[in-house]
Short mmCIF file of C-alpha atoms in Angstrom, two decimals:
data_model
loop_
_atom_site.label_atom_id
_atom_site.label_comp_id
_atom_site.label_asym_id
_atom_site.label_seq_id
_atom_site.Cartn_x
_atom_site.Cartn_y
_atom_site.Cartn_z
CA MET A 724 4.40 17.62 73.31
CA ALA A 725 6.79 15.31 74.88
CA ILE A 726 9.53 17.22 76.99
CA SER A 727 12.38 16.94 75.22
CA VAL A 728 15.89 15.64 76.87
CA ALA A 729 18.76 17.84 76.98
CA HIS A 730 22.16 16.24 75.40
CA VAL A 731 25.83 17.54 75.39
CA ALA A 732 26.74 17.65 71.98
CA GLY A 733 29.69 19.49 72.41
CA VAL A 734 32.40 20.30 74.58
CA ALA A 735 36.00 22.47 74.73
CA VAL A 736 38.20 23.60 77.09
CA THR A 737 41.38 25.63 76.38
CA PRO A 738 45.06 24.90 78.19
CA PHE A 739 45.04 26.70 81.59
CA GLY A 740 47.89 28.91 83.13
CA ARG A 741 49.46 32.36 82.97
CA GLN A 742 48.98 33.24 79.46
CA PRO A 743 48.88 36.73 78.22
CA GLY A 744 47.84 38.41 75.35
CA ARG A 745 44.23 37.36 75.33
CA THR A 746 41.27 39.06 76.74
CA ALA A 747 38.49 37.23 78.53
CA LEU A 748 36.32 37.40 75.21
CA ASP A 749 39.48 36.07 73.25
CA TRP A 750 39.12 33.35 75.49
CA GLN A 751 35.46 32.80 75.46
CA ALA A 752 35.28 32.88 72.01
CA THR A 753 38.12 30.29 71.49
CA ALA A 754 36.62 27.88 73.78
CA ALA A 755 32.88 28.40 71.92
CA VAL A 756 34.46 28.01 68.70
CA ALA A 757 36.10 24.63 69.89
CA ALA A 758 33.01 23.37 71.37
CA LEU A 759 30.31 24.20 68.09
CA ALA A 760 33.19 22.57 65.93
CA ASP A 761 33.18 19.35 68.51
CA ALA A 762 29.32 19.38 68.02
CA GLY A 763 29.41 19.74 64.52
CA LEU A 764 27.31 22.89 64.48
CA VAL A 765 28.35 26.41 62.91
CA ALA A 766 27.04 29.62 65.05
CA PRO A 767 24.49 30.54 63.15
CA GLU A 768 22.50 27.59 64.26
CA ILE A 769 23.00 28.18 67.86
CA ASP A 770 19.74 29.68 69.21
CA ALA A 771 20.74 30.82 72.90
CA VAL A 772 24.04 31.72 74.37
CA ILE A 773 24.84 31.87 77.85
CA CYS A 774 28.12 33.53 79.33
CA GLY A 775 29.52 33.49 82.64
CA TYR A 776 30.81 36.85 84.26
CA ALA A 777 34.44 38.05 83.70
CA THR A 778 36.22 39.97 86.58
CA THR A 779 38.50 41.62 84.11
CA ALA A 780 36.16 42.77 81.70
CA GLY A 781 32.80 43.34 83.71
CA HIS A 782 30.99 43.92 80.41
CA LEU A 783 27.08 44.58 80.68
CA MET A 784 26.20 42.11 77.94
CA PRO A 785 28.80 39.56 77.98
CA ALA A 786 26.68 36.87 75.98
CA ASP A 787 25.76 39.35 73.28
CA LEU A 788 29.12 40.21 72.67
CA LEU A 789 30.30 36.95 72.78
CA ALA A 790 26.92 35.80 70.13
CA GLU A 791 28.27 39.08 67.83
CA ARG A 792 31.87 37.99 67.89
CA LEU A 793 31.19 34.40 66.99
CA GLY A 794 28.38 35.32 64.36
CA ALA A 795 25.61 33.72 66.00
CA ARG A 796 22.05 35.72 66.24
CA PRO A 797 20.53 33.75 69.10
CA ALA A 798 16.75 34.32 70.04
CA ILE A 799 17.77 34.13 73.57
CA ALA A 800 21.32 35.32 75.13
CA HIS A 801 22.48 36.30 78.89
CA GLY A 802 25.26 37.05 81.15
CA THR A 803 24.79 34.83 84.27
CA SER A 804 26.90 35.29 87.90
CA ALA A 805 26.94 32.86 90.67
CA GLY A 806 30.52 32.67 91.28
CA GLY A 807 32.21 29.81 90.89
CA ALA A 808 28.69 28.18 90.23
CA THR A 809 28.28 29.73 87.18
CA GLY A 810 29.34 27.17 84.82
CA LEU A 811 27.01 24.50 86.50
CA VAL A 812 24.10 27.33 86.67
CA ILE A 813 24.27 27.99 83.08
CA LEU A 814 24.28 24.41 82.27
CA ALA A 815 21.01 23.76 83.91
CA GLN A 816 19.76 26.90 82.48
CA ALA A 817 20.81 25.46 79.27
CA ALA A 818 19.44 21.97 80.21
CA ARG A 819 16.09 23.66 81.32
CA LEU A 820 15.82 25.84 77.83
CA VAL A 821 16.20 22.63 75.96
CA ARG A 822 13.95 20.57 77.98
CA ALA A 823 11.20 23.34 77.63
CA GLY A 824 11.42 23.53 74.03
CA ASP A 825 12.52 27.24 74.30
CA ALA A 826 15.87 26.31 72.63
CA ARG A 827 16.93 23.44 70.54
CA ALA A 828 21.18 24.31 70.57
CA VAL A 829 22.69 26.73 73.59
CA LEU A 830 26.08 27.44 73.58
CA VAL A 831 27.45 27.92 77.13
CA VAL A 832 30.82 29.67 77.81
CA GLY A 833 33.16 30.44 80.44
CA GLY A 834 36.60 32.41 79.60
CA GLU A 835 38.80 35.26 81.38
CA ASP A 836 42.37 36.29 81.03
CA ARG A 837 42.05 36.40 85.20
CA ALA A 838 45.91 35.51 85.94
CA SER A 839 47.58 38.19 83.36
CA GLY A 840 44.81 40.56 82.70
CA GLN A 841 44.75 42.03 86.46
CA SER A 842 47.08 42.12 88.96
CA GLY A 843 47.06 39.50 92.03
CA GLU A 844 46.16 42.40 94.74
CA THR A 845 43.04 43.34 92.25
CA SER A 846 42.09 40.03 92.12
CA THR A 847 42.16 39.29 95.73
CA ARG A 848 40.11 42.62 96.29
CA THR A 849 37.53 41.66 93.41
CA LEU A 850 36.70 38.24 94.82
CA ALA A 851 36.57 39.17 98.43
CA GLN A 852 33.61 41.34 97.72
CA VAL A 853 31.56 37.88 97.81
CA GLY A 854 31.90 38.84 101.59
CA HIS A 855 29.67 41.09 103.59
CA ALA A 856 30.56 45.01 102.63
CA GLU A 857 30.33 46.38 105.82
CA LEU A 858 30.70 43.28 108.22
CA GLU A 859 33.22 41.11 106.91
CA VAL A 860 35.41 42.84 103.90
CA PRO A 861 36.48 45.52 106.26
CA LEU A 862 37.93 43.08 109.16
CA GLY A 863 40.03 42.01 106.11
CA GLY A 864 37.87 39.34 104.69
CA THR A 865 39.45 37.60 101.69
CA VAL A 866 38.29 34.55 100.09
CA PRO A 867 41.17 32.37 101.12
CA ALA A 868 40.47 33.81 104.69
CA TYR A 869 36.59 32.71 104.53
CA TYR A 870 37.69 29.07 103.31
CA ALA A 871 40.01 29.39 105.84
CA LEU A 872 37.59 29.99 108.61
CA LEU A 873 35.35 26.50 106.86
CA ALA A 874 38.32 24.74 107.13
CA SER A 875 39.11 25.82 110.91
CA ALA A 876 35.60 24.72 112.09
CA HIS A 877 35.77 21.42 109.98
CA LEU A 878 39.19 20.11 111.28
CA ALA A 879 37.88 21.09 114.62
CA ALA A 880 34.60 19.61 114.34
CA ARG A 881 36.15 16.19 112.88
CA GLY A 882 39.47 16.11 115.32
CA LEU A 883 41.50 16.55 111.97
CA SER A 884 44.49 18.32 111.02
CA PRO A 885 45.57 19.89 107.71
CA ALA A 886 47.42 16.97 107.22
CA ASP A 887 44.30 15.03 106.55
CA LEU A 888 43.21 17.71 103.69
CA ALA A 889 46.44 17.62 101.89
CA PRO A 890 46.31 14.26 100.06
CA LEU A 891 43.44 16.01 98.00
CA ALA A 892 46.00 18.29 96.78
CA VAL A 893 48.30 15.59 95.94
CA GLN A 894 45.67 13.58 94.07
CA MET A 895 44.59 16.48 91.88
CA ARG A 896 48.18 17.09 91.22
CA ALA A 897 49.06 13.67 89.73
CA HIS A 898 45.83 13.90 87.76
CA ALA A 899 47.50 17.12 86.00
CA ALA A 900 50.57 15.69 85.70
CA THR A 901 49.23 13.40 82.84
CA THR A 902 46.60 16.00 80.91
CA PRO A 903 47.84 18.69 78.57
CA GLY A 904 46.95 22.12 79.43
CA ALA A 905 47.25 21.99 83.19
CA HIS A 906 48.40 24.94 84.71
CA LEU A 907 50.57 22.78 87.47
CA ALA A 908 51.65 19.65 86.57
CA LYS A 909 54.66 18.90 88.88
CA PRO A 910 54.12 16.28 91.29
CA ILE A 911 53.99 16.97 94.99
CA THR A 912 53.70 15.26 98.11
CA VAL A 913 51.72 15.82 101.61
CA ASP A 914 55.53 16.99 102.89
CA ASP A 915 55.46 19.62 100.20
CA VAL A 916 51.76 20.83 100.99
CA LEU A 917 52.54 21.33 104.55
CA ALA A 918 55.81 22.98 104.04
CA SER A 919 54.28 25.41 101.75
CA ARG A 920 53.80 29.18 102.78
CA PRO A 921 51.04 29.86 104.98
CA ILE A 922 47.92 31.81 103.00
CA ALA A 923 45.51 31.87 105.73
CA GLU A 924 45.99 29.02 108.23
CA PRO A 925 44.94 26.48 108.03
CA LEU A 926 45.47 26.91 104.48
CA ARG A 927 48.59 26.79 102.68
CA LEU A 928 49.59 27.58 99.51
CA LEU A 929 49.03 24.23 97.84
CA ASP A 930 45.77 23.84 99.55
CA CYS A 931 44.68 26.86 97.17
CA CYS A 932 44.42 26.97 93.22
CA PRO A 933 46.20 28.95 91.34
CA VAL A 934 44.62 31.65 89.43
CA SER A 935 44.95 30.79 85.71
CA ASP A 936 43.68 32.11 82.02
CA GLY A 937 41.66 30.04 80.02
CA GLY A 938 38.44 29.20 79.15
CA ALA A 939 35.87 26.43 78.59
CA ALA A 940 32.58 26.16 76.64
CA VAL A 941 29.71 23.38 76.42
CA VAL A 942 26.97 22.96 73.65
CA VAL A 943 23.63 21.64 74.86
CA THR A 944 21.00 20.39 72.43
CA ALA A 945 17.74 18.74 72.11
CA ALA A 946 19.15 16.60 69.26
CA PRO A 947 20.69 13.36 70.36
CA ALA A 948 24.16 13.35 71.43
CA ALA A 949 26.57 10.96 72.90
CA VAL A 950 25.87 12.28 76.69
CA ALA A 951 22.52 13.53 78.18
CA VAL A 952 21.93 15.81 80.79
CA THR A 953 19.95 13.61 82.94
CA GLY A 954 19.50 15.90 86.24
CA VAL A 955 20.28 19.56 87.20
CA GLY A 956 19.63 21.17 90.66
CA GLU A 957 20.44 24.15 92.63
CA ALA A 958 20.40 25.56 96.26
CA HIS A 959 21.35 29.13 97.35
CA ARG A 960 20.85 28.84 101.07
CA HIS A 961 23.32 32.08 102.22
CA GLN A 962 25.63 34.71 100.28
CA HIS A 963 28.02 35.48 103.50
CA LEU A 964 30.22 32.78 105.64
CA THR A 965 28.65 34.64 108.68
CA GLU A 966 25.17 33.53 107.89
CA ALA A 967 26.07 30.03 106.80
CA ASP A 968 24.57 26.72 108.05
CA LEU A 969 27.67 24.12 108.09
CA ALA A 970 25.63 21.36 108.90
CA ASP A 971 23.30 22.56 105.69
CA LEU A 972 25.38 24.26 103.05
CA GLY A 973 23.36 23.26 99.92
CA ALA A 974 25.40 21.09 98.36
CA LEU A 975 23.32 17.80 99.43
CA ARG A 976 20.26 19.78 98.48
CA SER A 977 21.74 20.61 95.18
CA ALA A 978 23.10 17.23 94.57
CA ASP A 979 19.45 15.37 95.55
CA THR A 980 17.55 17.69 93.32
CA ALA A 981 19.80 16.26 90.21
CA PHE A 982 19.94 12.84 91.13
CA GLY A 983 16.24 13.04 91.98
CA GLN A 984 15.60 13.93 88.28
CA ALA A 985 17.88 11.39 87.14
CA GLY A 986 16.71 8.45 89.32
CA ARG A 987 20.33 8.04 90.51
CA SER A 988 22.03 8.29 93.86
CA VAL A 989 25.59 8.83 94.71
CA GLY A 990 26.20 5.08 94.68
CA ASP A 991 25.61 4.75 90.89
CA VAL A 992 28.28 7.78 89.81
CA ASP A 993 31.20 6.31 88.04
CA VAL A 994 33.13 9.52 87.51
CA ALA A 995 32.96 12.88 89.22
CA GLY A 996 34.05 16.24 89.14
CA VAL A 997 33.72 18.32 92.26
CA TYR A 998 34.56 22.19 92.69
CA ASP A 999 37.85 21.89 94.59
CA SER A 1000 38.67 25.86 94.95
CA PHE A 1001 40.81 24.75 98.31
CA THR A 1002 41.55 21.35 99.58
CA VAL A 1003 38.59 21.93 102.63
CA THR A 1004 36.28 23.00 99.54
CA LEU A 1005 36.36 19.43 98.07
CA ALA A 1006 36.71 17.58 101.58
CA MET A 1007 33.36 19.72 102.65
CA LEU A 1008 31.37 19.19 99.50
CA LEU A 1009 32.31 15.16 99.43
CA GLU A 1010 31.29 14.87 102.63
CA GLU A 1011 27.92 17.07 102.66
CA ILE A 1012 26.62 15.53 99.14
CA GLY A 1013 27.62 12.03 100.77
CA PHE A 1014 30.32 10.96 98.63
CA CYS A 1015 32.61 10.47 101.55
CA ALA A 1016 31.50 9.84 105.04
CA PRO A 1017 32.21 12.81 107.71
CA GLY A 1018 35.62 13.79 107.88
CA THR A 1019 37.21 10.50 105.29
CA ALA A 1020 37.84 12.63 102.12
CA GLY A 1021 41.34 13.05 102.72
CA THR A 1022 41.89 9.67 103.83
CA ASP A 1023 40.21 8.25 100.72
CA ALA A 1024 42.39 10.40 98.66
CA ALA A 1025 45.31 9.04 100.17
CA ALA A 1026 44.01 5.59 99.87
CA GLY A 1027 43.58 5.98 95.98
CA ARG A 1028 39.78 6.17 96.15
CA PHE A 1029 39.83 9.21 93.35
CA ALA A 1030 42.65 7.98 91.33
CA ARG A 1031 41.39 6.99 87.81
CA ASP A 1032 41.01 3.30 88.74
CA GLY A 1033 39.89 4.13 91.92
CA ALA A 1034 36.24 3.47 93.32
CA LEU A 1035 35.43 7.11 92.20
CA PRO A 1036 37.48 8.63 89.71
CA LEU A 1037 37.58 12.31 90.60
CA ASN A 1038 38.77 15.45 88.74
CA THR A 1039 40.96 13.71 86.26
CA HIS A 1040 41.95 16.14 84.54
CA GLY A 1041 43.54 17.73 87.73
CA GLY A 1042 40.76 19.85 89.13
CA LEU A 1043 40.98 23.82 90.05
CA LEU A 1044 43.98 22.77 92.29
CA SER A 1045 46.07 21.87 89.37
CA TYR A 1046 44.30 21.92 85.88
CA GLY A 1047 43.71 25.81 87.09
CA HIS A 1048 40.91 28.38 88.00
CA CYS A 1049 40.20 30.74 85.40
CA GLY A 1050 36.95 31.76 87.13
CA VAL A 1051 33.84 30.48 85.43
CA GLY A 1052 35.62 28.08 82.72
CA GLY A 1053 37.35 26.95 85.76
CA GLY A 1054 34.30 25.29 87.29
CA MET A 1055 33.08 24.40 83.88
CA ALA A 1056 36.56 22.29 83.00
CA HIS A 1057 35.15 19.64 85.55
CA LEU A 1058 32.28 19.52 83.29
CA VAL A 1059 34.21 18.99 80.04
CA GLU A 1060 36.11 16.26 81.94
CA VAL A 1061 33.29 14.42 82.52
CA VAL A 1062 31.62 14.31 79.20
CA THR A 1063 35.04 13.57 78.01
CA GLN A 1064 35.47 10.59 79.95
CA LEU A 1065 31.81 9.50 79.68
CA ARG A 1066 32.61 9.57 75.63
CA GLY A 1067 35.57 7.32 76.12
CA ALA A 1068 37.57 9.74 74.22
CA ALA A 1069 40.12 10.80 77.41
CA GLY A 1070 42.72 9.07 75.91
CA ALA A 1071 45.66 8.22 78.31
CA ARG A 1072 43.55 9.81 81.27
CA GLN A 1073 40.67 7.62 80.23
CA VAL A 1074 38.99 5.86 83.23
CA PRO A 1075 38.78 2.37 83.07
CA GLY A 1076 35.37 -0.05 82.85
CA ALA A 1077 33.34 2.45 80.33
CA PRO A 1078 31.99 4.91 82.77
CA ARG A 1079 28.19 5.74 82.15
CA VAL A 1080 27.01 7.72 84.82
CA GLY A 1081 28.80 11.50 85.55
CA PHE A 1082 28.11 14.00 88.47
CA VAL A 1083 29.19 17.23 88.65
CA HIS A 1084 29.13 20.04 91.39
CA GLY A 1085 30.08 23.34 91.47
CA ASP A 1086 30.08 26.14 94.45
CA GLY A 1087 30.36 29.64 94.25
CA GLY A 1088 31.07 32.57 96.95
CA VAL A 1089 31.74 30.68 100.35
CA MET A 1090 29.92 27.38 99.72
CA SER A 1091 27.02 30.20 98.84
CA ALA A 1092 25.80 28.62 95.67
CA HIS A 1093 25.19 25.03 94.76
CA ALA A 1094 24.83 23.61 91.25
CA SER A 1095 24.84 20.04 90.27
CA ALA A 1096 24.40 17.96 87.14
CA VAL A 1097 24.13 14.12 86.53
CA LEU A 1098 25.29 13.36 82.97
CA GLU A 1099 24.77 9.58 81.49
CA VAL A 1100 25.65 8.18 78.41
CA ALA A 1101 22.69 8.20 76.16
CA MET B 796 30.95 49.15 114.26
CA THR B 797 29.12 47.60 117.34
CA LEU B 798 28.29 43.64 117.46
CA ALA B 799 24.45 43.66 116.90
CA TYR B 800 21.92 40.90 115.20
CA ASP B 801 18.71 40.94 114.01
CA GLU B 802 15.63 39.04 116.09
CA CYS B 803 12.24 38.18 114.23
CA PRO B 804 9.35 39.17 116.55
CA SER B 805 7.06 36.84 115.46
CA CYS B 806 8.96 33.69 115.56
CA GLY B 807 11.63 34.67 117.92
CA ARG B 808 14.46 33.59 114.78
CA ARG B 809 17.88 35.22 115.28
CA TRP B 810 20.52 35.62 112.56
CA THR B 811 23.41 38.43 112.03
CA LEU B 812 23.43 39.74 109.19
CA PRO B 813 20.81 42.70 108.58
CA ARG B 814 17.84 41.61 106.43
CA THR B 815 14.27 42.96 105.48
CA GLY B 816 12.39 39.77 106.38
CA CYS B 817 13.04 36.65 108.82
CA PRO B 818 13.97 33.61 106.57
CA SER B 819 11.77 31.52 108.33
CA CYS B 820 8.37 33.54 108.77
CA GLY B 821 8.81 36.62 106.60
CA ALA B 822 7.96 38.90 109.24
CA GLU B 823 9.97 42.34 109.54
CA PRO B 824 12.85 41.96 111.91
CA ARG B 825 14.21 44.31 114.72
CA ARG B 826 18.16 45.03 115.41
CA CYS B 827 19.41 44.02 118.85
CA ALA B 828 22.63 44.66 120.36
CA SER B 829 24.90 41.99 121.50
CA ALA B 830 26.81 42.02 124.72
CA GLY B 831 29.66 40.62 122.53
CA LEU B 832 30.39 37.47 124.42
CA GLY B 833 30.91 34.18 123.03
CA THR B 834 33.23 30.90 121.87
CA VAL B 835 35.54 30.77 119.25
CA ALA B 836 34.08 28.67 116.31
CA ALA B 837 36.96 28.98 113.94
CA VAL B 838 40.09 30.87 113.57
CA SER B 839 42.47 31.95 110.88
CA VAL B 840 45.70 33.78 111.10
CA VAL B 841 45.89 35.63 107.58
CA HIS B 842 48.92 36.62 105.50
CA PRO B 843 48.59 38.97 103.23
CA SER B 844 50.72 39.36 100.06
CA SER B 845 51.56 42.87 101.85
CA GLY B 846 51.58 43.46 105.36
CA ASP B 847 51.59 42.03 108.83
CA PRO B 848 49.25 39.10 109.40
CA TYR B 849 46.11 39.10 111.64
CA VAL B 850 43.50 37.02 112.82
CA LEU B 851 39.87 36.36 112.02
CA VAL B 852 37.75 34.81 113.92
CA LEU B 853 33.86 33.18 113.58
CA VAL B 854 32.39 33.38 117.18
CA ASP B 855 29.20 31.79 118.49
CA LEU B 856 27.56 34.59 120.49
CA ASP B 857 25.90 33.62 123.60
CA ASP B 858 23.16 35.43 121.93
CA GLY B 859 22.75 32.46 119.72
CA VAL B 860 23.87 33.99 116.60
CA ARG B 861 27.57 33.73 114.80
CA ALA B 862 29.82 36.78 114.01
CA MET B 863 32.84 37.58 112.05
CA GLY B 864 35.74 39.48 113.96
CA ARG B 865 39.32 40.33 114.08
CA GLY B 866 40.71 38.09 117.07
CA ALA B 867 43.79 38.76 119.51
CA PRO B 868 46.71 35.97 118.51
CA GLY B 869 46.80 32.76 120.00
CA LEU B 870 42.92 32.14 120.06
CA ALA B 871 41.59 28.78 119.29
CA VAL B 872 38.24 26.98 118.70
CA GLY B 873 36.56 26.60 121.99
CA HIS B 874 38.08 29.56 123.73
CA ARG B 875 35.52 31.98 125.45
CA VAL B 876 36.57 35.44 124.07
CA ARG B 877 34.65 38.87 124.27
CA ALA B 878 34.43 41.62 121.93
CA ARG B 879 35.80 45.26 122.39
CA PRO B 880 35.79 47.78 118.97
CA ASP B 881 39.23 48.22 118.19
CA ALA B 882 39.13 51.13 115.68
CA GLY B 883 35.38 50.81 115.29
CA ILE B 884 36.20 46.87 114.32
CA PRO B 885 34.88 44.27 116.68
CA THR B 886 38.17 42.35 117.99
CA PHE B 887 37.56 39.10 120.17
CA ARG B 888 40.10 38.49 123.03
CA ALA B 889 40.08 35.99 125.88
CA ASP B 890 37.48 36.38 128.50
#
């Protein structure tokens, strides 16, 4: 039997922001219904459901819960937890199921009331648990603090200052300004970033993504569709920052696997979506994967390289830094945006020149879990 | 909490957080105490939503492993430091 090619037949992302009144399951179902409609499918036609975790729900079996809500009775259903990489991990899993012939239509979903479903303090405490329970968290470790330590090491090693990361936040905000549903849309400058209140130095408020409510979903099929998943990859080198090898975090390994499957390289990418929980996250990922030379991600942003009409249109919806971050759905929004760009359906945001090759990357924990995908016009 | 690290008796590889096997060769490691001397690799002044700011550091210990700890105010990348327990938490000060 010939190996099936996985296609993305449907995508959907909800508006992100502080939007009280819906549960995590509500956001997942809203996104799933929209993605199914986009694919021209109904829930009973889905034979696998993979649903990312929600910190506000903590349900034991989120995929079964969602499948029942949707009216789906899949042969395969399971939840998945890989931090911020989850959205791309479950896309990769969906592609593998389709390639293997084990499923023909896979629904992949993330959604959470992360902003309004819990207090900011609870959210901070929950997320901090990606740190080591005995040797990191008791020191006062939080996710911003772990990434601030990464930023400190990154800036020191390259002789950079926080002003060299700020243009990444400015570019993401400029993208979001024209994206319907973005959490933060008011334009900002480098000076605004540097003048915002310190969160965990060298990171300031505008170096950090907001916490949002929202959801995103994707339908992966064996049946042909406009966009194909031509490569997927993952890498898992450490859990805790203390054990991280900053010269080999796993991002390049993950991307290389995906590019290798697709027969592509970074130079072929027409539009990209790269995880940007903090400015430094985006800089380190872009540089390790090879989209930017070491230490140049910020200057590339300042020069307009990541603008819609730049050489590498990046996170054209505004990314986590400005479209927002609702957890698993936040990392999936990059995927939805890249597919939308490859379809030529991004309207006022459309990247010029009919992009044909897209790349998406997610990072979970403290640069701990990495997942990548190459998407191409079929 | 005293500073310690794992060492592989088979291949000699060292790392910080307790594991059941060496990531290079799979052998069962032994736990070793660190003298707590090292060089600051990263530093952050953390501003919590409530309470006073505090300093977190990553330190490259002379033992060849990296450790996380609290730091004294004013530390910078490259400073030589020594760890002392402060209310059970390893705290690095200029050496």
